[in-house]
C-alpha positions as CSV (number, residue, x, y, z in Angstrom):
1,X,-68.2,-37.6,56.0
2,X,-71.6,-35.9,56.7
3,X,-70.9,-33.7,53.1
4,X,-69.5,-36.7,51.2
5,X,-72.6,-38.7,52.2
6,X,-75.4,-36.4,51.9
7,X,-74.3,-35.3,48.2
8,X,-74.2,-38.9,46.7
9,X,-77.5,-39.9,48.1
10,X,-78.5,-36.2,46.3
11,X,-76.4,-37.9,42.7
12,X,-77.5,-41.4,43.6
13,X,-81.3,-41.5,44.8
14,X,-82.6,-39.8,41.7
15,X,-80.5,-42.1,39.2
16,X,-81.6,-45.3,40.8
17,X,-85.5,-44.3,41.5
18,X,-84.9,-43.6,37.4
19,X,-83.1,-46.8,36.6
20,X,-85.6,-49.2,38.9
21,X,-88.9,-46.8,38.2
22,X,-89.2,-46.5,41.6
23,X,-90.3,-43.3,43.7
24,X,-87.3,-40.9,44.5
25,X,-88.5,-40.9,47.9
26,X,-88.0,-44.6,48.2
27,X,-84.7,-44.5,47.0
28,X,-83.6,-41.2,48.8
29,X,-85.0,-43.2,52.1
30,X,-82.6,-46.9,51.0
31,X,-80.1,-44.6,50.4
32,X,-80.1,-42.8,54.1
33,X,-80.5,-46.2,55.2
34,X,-77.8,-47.4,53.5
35,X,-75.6,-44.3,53.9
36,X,-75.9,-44.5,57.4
37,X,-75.6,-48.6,57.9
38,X,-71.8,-47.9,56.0
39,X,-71.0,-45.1,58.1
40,X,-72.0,-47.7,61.6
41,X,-70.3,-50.8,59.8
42,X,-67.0,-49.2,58.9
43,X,-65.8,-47.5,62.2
44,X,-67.0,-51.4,63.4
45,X,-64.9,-53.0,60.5
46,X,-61.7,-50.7,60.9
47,X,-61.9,-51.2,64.3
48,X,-61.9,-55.2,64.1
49,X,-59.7,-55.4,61.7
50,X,-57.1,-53.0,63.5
51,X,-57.7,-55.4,66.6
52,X,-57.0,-57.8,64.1
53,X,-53.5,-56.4,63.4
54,X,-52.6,-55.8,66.6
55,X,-53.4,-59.6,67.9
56,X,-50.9,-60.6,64.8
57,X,-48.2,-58.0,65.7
58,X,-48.8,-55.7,63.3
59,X,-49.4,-52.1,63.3
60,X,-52.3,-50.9,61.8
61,X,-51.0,-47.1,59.9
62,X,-47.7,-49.1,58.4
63,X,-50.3,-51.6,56.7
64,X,-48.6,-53.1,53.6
65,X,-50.0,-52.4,49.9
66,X,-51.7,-56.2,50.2
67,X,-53.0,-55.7,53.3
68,X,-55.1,-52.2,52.4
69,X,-56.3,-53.9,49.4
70,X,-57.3,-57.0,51.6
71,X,-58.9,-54.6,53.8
72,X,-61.0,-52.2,51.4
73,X,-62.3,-55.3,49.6
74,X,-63.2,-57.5,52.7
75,X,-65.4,-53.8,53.8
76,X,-66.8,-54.0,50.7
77,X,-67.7,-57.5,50.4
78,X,-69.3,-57.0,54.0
79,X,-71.2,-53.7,52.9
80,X,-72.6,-56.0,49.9
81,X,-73.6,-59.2,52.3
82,X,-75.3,-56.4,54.5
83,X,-76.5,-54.3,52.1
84,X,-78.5,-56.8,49.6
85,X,-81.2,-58.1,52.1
86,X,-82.0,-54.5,52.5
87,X,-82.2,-53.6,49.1
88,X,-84.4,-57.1,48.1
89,X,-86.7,-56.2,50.9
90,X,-86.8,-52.8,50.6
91,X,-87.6,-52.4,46.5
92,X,-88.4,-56.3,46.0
93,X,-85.9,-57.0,43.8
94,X,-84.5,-60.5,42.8
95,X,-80.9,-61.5,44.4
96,X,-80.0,-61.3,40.9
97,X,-80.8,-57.4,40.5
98,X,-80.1,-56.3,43.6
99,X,-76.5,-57.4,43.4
100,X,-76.0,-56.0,39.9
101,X,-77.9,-52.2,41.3
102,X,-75.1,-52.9,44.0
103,X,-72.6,-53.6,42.4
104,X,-73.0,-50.6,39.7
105,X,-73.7,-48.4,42.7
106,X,-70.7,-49.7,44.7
107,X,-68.1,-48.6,41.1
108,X,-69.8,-45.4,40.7
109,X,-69.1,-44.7,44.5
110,X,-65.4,-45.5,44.0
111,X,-65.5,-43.1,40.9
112,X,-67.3,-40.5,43.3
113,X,-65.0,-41.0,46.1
114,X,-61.7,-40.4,43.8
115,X,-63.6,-37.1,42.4
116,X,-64.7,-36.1,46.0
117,X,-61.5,-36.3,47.9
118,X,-59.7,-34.6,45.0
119,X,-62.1,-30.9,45.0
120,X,-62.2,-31.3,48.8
121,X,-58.3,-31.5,48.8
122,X,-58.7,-28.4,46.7
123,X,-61.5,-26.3,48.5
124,X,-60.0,-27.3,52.0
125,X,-56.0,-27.7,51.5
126,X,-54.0,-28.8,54.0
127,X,-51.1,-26.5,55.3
128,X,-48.4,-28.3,56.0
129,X,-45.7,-25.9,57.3
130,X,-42.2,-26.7,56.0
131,X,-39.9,-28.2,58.7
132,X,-36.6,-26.2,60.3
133,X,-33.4,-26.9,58.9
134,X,-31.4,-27.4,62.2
């Protein structure tokens, strides 16, 4: 997490401070910020909504395809409601703008994550041992 983070804040700080003509050390700082508020909000949102699950009788690792999606856009939705009073305050941006920089930088993240869990799968493969014919 601590790898995945730290390198799009390196990819993400400099593009936005560009974008906004802002100072890279303003954005590098939102971006910790933000980086860190989504690591806090989604071990608190997995953890309600597994809670969730439960309290209807279902369990949480046999989620169905609609539930997952229901779940990765509610975390984003509430990354989005958190994130955009920051981002207003922060680089005194309209609503307006500071929902299209997040939006942008929320689909570029998705791009990231797909390219970042595909070269980590690579650089740090997972043995899986073949089972015993018995």
């Amino acid at each position: 997490t601590f790898m995945f983070e730290v390198l799009l804040i390196l990819l993400i700080a400099p593009v936005i401070a560009w974008a906004l003509d802002k100072s890279v050390l303003d954005t590098g700082l939102l971006s910790i910020l933000l980086a860190t508020k989504a690591m806090i909000l989604n071990y608190a949102y997995n953890y309600g909504f597994d809670l969730m699950d439960v309290s209807y009788g279902r369990i949480p690792t046999q989620r169905s395809f609609k539930w997952r999606v229901i779940h990765a856009l509610g975390f984003e939705v509430v990354l989005t409601i958190t994130s955009l009073p920051i981002i207003i305050w922060w680089l005194g941006l309209s609503i307006y703008s500071a929902l299209l920089m997040d939006l942008t930088v929320v689909s570029f993240v998705i791009l990231y994550t797909i390219i970042f869990t595909r070269i980590y799968d690579e650089v740090f493969p997972v043995i899986q041992f073949r089972a015993q014919e018995q």
